[in-house]
mmCIF file of C-alpha atoms in Angstrom:
data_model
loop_
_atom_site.group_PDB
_atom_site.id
_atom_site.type_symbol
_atom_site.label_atom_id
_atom_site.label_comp_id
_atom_site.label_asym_id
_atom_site.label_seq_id
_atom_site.Cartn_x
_atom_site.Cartn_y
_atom_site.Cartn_z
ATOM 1 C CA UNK A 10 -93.938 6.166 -9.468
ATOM 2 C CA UNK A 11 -94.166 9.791 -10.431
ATOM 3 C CA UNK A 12 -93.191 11.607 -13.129
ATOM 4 C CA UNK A 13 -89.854 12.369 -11.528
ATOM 5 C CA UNK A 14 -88.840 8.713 -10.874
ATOM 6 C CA UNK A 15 -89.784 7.964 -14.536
ATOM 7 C CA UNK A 16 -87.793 10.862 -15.910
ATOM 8 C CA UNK A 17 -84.662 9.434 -13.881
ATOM 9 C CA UNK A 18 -85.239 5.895 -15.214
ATOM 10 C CA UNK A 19 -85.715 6.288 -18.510
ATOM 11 C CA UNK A 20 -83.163 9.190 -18.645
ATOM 12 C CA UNK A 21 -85.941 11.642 -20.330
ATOM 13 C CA UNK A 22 -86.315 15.099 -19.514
ATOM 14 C CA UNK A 23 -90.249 15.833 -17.767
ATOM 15 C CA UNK A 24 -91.236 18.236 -20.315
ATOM 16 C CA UNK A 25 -90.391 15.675 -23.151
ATOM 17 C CA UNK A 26 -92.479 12.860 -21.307
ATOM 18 C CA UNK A 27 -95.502 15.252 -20.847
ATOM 19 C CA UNK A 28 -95.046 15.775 -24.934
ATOM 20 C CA UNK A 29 -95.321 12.261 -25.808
ATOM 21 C CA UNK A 30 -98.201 12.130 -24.158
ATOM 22 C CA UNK A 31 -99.750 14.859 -25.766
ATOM 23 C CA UNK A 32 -98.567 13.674 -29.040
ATOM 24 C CA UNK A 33 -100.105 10.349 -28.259
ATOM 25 C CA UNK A 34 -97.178 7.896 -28.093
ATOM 26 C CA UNK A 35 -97.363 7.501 -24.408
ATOM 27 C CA UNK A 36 -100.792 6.671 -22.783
ATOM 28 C CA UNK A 37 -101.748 9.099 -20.060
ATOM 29 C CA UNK A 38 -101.260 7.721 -16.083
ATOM 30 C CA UNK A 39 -103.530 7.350 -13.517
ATOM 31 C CA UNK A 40 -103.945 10.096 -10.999
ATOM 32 C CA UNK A 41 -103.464 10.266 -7.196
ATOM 33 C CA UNK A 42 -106.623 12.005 -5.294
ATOM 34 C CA UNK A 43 -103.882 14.659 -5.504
ATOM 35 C CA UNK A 44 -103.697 14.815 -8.990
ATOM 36 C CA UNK A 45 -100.076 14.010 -9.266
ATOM 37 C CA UNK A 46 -99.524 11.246 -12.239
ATOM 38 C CA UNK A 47 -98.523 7.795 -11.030
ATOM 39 C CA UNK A 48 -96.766 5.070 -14.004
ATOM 40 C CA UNK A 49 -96.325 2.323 -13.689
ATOM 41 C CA UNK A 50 -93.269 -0.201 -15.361
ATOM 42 C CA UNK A 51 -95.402 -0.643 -18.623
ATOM 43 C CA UNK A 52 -94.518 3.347 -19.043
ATOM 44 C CA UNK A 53 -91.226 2.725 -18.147
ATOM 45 C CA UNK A 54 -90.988 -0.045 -21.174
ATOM 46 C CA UNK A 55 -92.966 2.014 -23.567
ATOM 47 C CA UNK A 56 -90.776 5.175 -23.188
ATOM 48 C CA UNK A 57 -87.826 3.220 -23.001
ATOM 49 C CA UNK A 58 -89.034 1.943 -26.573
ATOM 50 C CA UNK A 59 -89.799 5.045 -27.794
ATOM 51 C CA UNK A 60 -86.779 7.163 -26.414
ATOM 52 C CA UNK A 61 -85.099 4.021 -28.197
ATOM 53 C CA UNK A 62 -86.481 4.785 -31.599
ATOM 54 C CA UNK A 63 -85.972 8.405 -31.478
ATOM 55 C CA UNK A 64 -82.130 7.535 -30.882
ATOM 56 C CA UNK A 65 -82.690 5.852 -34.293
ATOM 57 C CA UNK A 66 -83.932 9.423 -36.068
ATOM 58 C CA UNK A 67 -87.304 7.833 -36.044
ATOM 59 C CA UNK A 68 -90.077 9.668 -36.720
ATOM 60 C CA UNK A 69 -93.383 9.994 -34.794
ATOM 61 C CA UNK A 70 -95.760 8.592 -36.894
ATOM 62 C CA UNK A 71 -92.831 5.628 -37.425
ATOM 63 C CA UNK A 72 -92.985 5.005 -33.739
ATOM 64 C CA UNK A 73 -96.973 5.262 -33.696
ATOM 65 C CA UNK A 74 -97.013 2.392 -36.588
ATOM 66 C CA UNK A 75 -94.225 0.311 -34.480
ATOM 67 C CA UNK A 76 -96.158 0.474 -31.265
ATOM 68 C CA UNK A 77 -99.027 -0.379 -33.074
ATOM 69 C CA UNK A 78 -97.571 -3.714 -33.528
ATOM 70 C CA UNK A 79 -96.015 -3.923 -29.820
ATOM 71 C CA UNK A 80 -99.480 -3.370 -28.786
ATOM 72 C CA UNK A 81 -101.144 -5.953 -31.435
ATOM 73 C CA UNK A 82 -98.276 -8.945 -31.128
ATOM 74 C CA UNK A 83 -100.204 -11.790 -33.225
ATOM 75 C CA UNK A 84 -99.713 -8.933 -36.289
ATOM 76 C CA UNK A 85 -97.238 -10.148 -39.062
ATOM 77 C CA UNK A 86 -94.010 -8.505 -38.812
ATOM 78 C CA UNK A 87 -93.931 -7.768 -42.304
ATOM 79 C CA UNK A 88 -94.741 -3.909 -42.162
ATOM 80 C CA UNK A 89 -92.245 -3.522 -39.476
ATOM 81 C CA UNK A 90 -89.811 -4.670 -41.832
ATOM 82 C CA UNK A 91 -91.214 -2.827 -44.366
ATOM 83 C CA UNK A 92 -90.749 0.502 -42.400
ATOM 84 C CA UNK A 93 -87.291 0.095 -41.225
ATOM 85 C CA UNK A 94 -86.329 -0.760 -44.636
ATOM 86 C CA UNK A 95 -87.870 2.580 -45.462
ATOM 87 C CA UNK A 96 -85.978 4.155 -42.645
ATOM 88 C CA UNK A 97 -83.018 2.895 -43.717
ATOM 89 C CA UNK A 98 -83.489 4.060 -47.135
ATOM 90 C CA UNK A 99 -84.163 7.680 -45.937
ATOM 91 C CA UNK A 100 -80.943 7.240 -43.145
ATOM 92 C CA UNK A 101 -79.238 6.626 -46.596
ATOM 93 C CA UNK A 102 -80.297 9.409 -48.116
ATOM 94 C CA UNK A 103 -79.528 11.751 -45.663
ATOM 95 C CA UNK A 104 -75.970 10.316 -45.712
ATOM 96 C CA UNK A 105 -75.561 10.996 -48.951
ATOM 97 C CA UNK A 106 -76.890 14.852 -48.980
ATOM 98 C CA UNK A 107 -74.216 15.193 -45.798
ATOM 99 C CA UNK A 108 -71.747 14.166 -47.750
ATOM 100 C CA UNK A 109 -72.529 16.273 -50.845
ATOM 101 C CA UNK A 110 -72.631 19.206 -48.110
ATOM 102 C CA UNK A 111 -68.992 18.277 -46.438
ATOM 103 C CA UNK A 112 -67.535 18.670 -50.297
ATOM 104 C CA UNK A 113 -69.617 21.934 -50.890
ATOM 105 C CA UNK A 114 -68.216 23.269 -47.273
ATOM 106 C CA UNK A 115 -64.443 22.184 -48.558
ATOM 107 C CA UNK A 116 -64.456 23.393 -51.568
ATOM 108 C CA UNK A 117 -66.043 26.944 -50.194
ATOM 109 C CA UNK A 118 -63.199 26.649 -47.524
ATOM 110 C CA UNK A 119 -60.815 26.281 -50.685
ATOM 111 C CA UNK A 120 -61.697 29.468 -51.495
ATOM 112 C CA UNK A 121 -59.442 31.750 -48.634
ATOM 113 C CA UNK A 122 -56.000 29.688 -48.771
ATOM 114 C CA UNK A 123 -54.260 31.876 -46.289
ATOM 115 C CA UNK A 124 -55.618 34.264 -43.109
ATOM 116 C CA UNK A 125 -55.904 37.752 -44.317
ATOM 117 C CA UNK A 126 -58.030 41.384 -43.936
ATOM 118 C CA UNK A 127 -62.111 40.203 -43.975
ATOM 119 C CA UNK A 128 -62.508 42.193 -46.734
ATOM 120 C CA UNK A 129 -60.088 40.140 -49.063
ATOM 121 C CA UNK A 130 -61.714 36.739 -47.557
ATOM 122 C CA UNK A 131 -62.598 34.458 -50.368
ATOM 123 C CA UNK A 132 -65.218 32.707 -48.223
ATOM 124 C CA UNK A 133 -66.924 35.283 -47.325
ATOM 125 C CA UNK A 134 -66.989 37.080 -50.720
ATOM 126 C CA UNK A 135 -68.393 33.274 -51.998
ATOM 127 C CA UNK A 136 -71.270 33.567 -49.862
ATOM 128 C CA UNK A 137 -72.372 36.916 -50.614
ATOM 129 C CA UNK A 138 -72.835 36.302 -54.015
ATOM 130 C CA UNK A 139 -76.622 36.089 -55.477
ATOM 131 C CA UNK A 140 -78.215 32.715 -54.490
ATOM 132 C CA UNK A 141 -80.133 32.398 -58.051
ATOM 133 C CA UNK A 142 -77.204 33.174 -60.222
ATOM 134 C CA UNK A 143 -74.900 30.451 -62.045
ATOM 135 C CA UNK A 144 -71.705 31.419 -62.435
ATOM 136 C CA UNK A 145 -67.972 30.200 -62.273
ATOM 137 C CA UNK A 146 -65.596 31.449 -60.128
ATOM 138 C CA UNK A 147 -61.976 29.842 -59.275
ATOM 139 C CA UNK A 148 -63.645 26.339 -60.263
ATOM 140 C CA UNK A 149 -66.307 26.427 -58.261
ATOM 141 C CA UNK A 150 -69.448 26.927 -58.903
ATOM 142 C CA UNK A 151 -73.072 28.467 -57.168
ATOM 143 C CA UNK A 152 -76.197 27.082 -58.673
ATOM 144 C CA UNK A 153 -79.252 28.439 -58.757
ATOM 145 C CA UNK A 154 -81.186 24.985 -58.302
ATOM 146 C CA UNK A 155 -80.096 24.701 -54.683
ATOM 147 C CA UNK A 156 -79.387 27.874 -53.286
ATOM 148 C CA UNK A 157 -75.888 28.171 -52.180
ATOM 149 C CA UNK A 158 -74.478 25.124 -52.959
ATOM 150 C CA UNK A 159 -71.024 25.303 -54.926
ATOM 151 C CA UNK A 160 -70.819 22.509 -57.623
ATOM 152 C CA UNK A 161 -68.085 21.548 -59.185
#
């Protein structure tokens, strides 16, 4: 099949195919006397995997390290559970800097109660205020040790 047909299969855009195999995660076709690339279902299961762990946040070199063990099946499973654990851990994280974010966000929104002239806005006033400065203000709070972020 050409690139096209794979593309529509595997529901990835042609540039992004082309990238992963620059990038190494997908091996490189065969070519027609015309030069036109020809893959076969084994791309269509390795992309699928891949396109799979990239809808898990994944990283590259997480994918490179699980493929190395598609591609080496007698391997012990033990660093693949290793790595998701890992994954999971960072996932977990993230979730918790989002979530220290959505209270930073409310409490900035906190600071214009009612709709008025831009000049008077609280939220915009907030954010113009020195990044490296501590200070208190109505509660809230800018630190200098993240830039921006309001603390309680």
């Amino acid at each position: 099949m050409k690139i096209g047909e794979l593309a529509k299969i595997t529901e990835t855009s042609v540039e992004t195919i082309r990238y992963y195999e620059r990038e190494g995660l997908l091996a490189a076709p065969a070519r027609t006397m015309g030069n036109f690339r020809i893959y076969m279902g084994a791309h269509v299961e390795r992309l699928s995997f891949i396109r799979r762990c990239r809808l898990l946040d994944m990283t590259h070199e997480e994918i490179r390290a699980l493929l190395r063990f598609k591609d080496d099946p007698r391997q012990d499973c033990a660093d693949v559970n290793s790595l998701l654990d890992a994954h999971i851990a960072h996932v977990s994280a993230r979730i918790h800097e989002l979530r220290q974010l959505e209270e930073q966000l409310k409490r900035l929104r906190e600071c214009c109660s009612e709709p008025s002239e831009a000049a008077r806005c609280g939220i915009l006033r907030e954010l113009s205020q020195p990044l490296a400065e501590d200070r208190t203000r109505g509660g809230n709070r800018v630190t200098g040790s993240h830039p921006g972020k309001l603390a309680q």
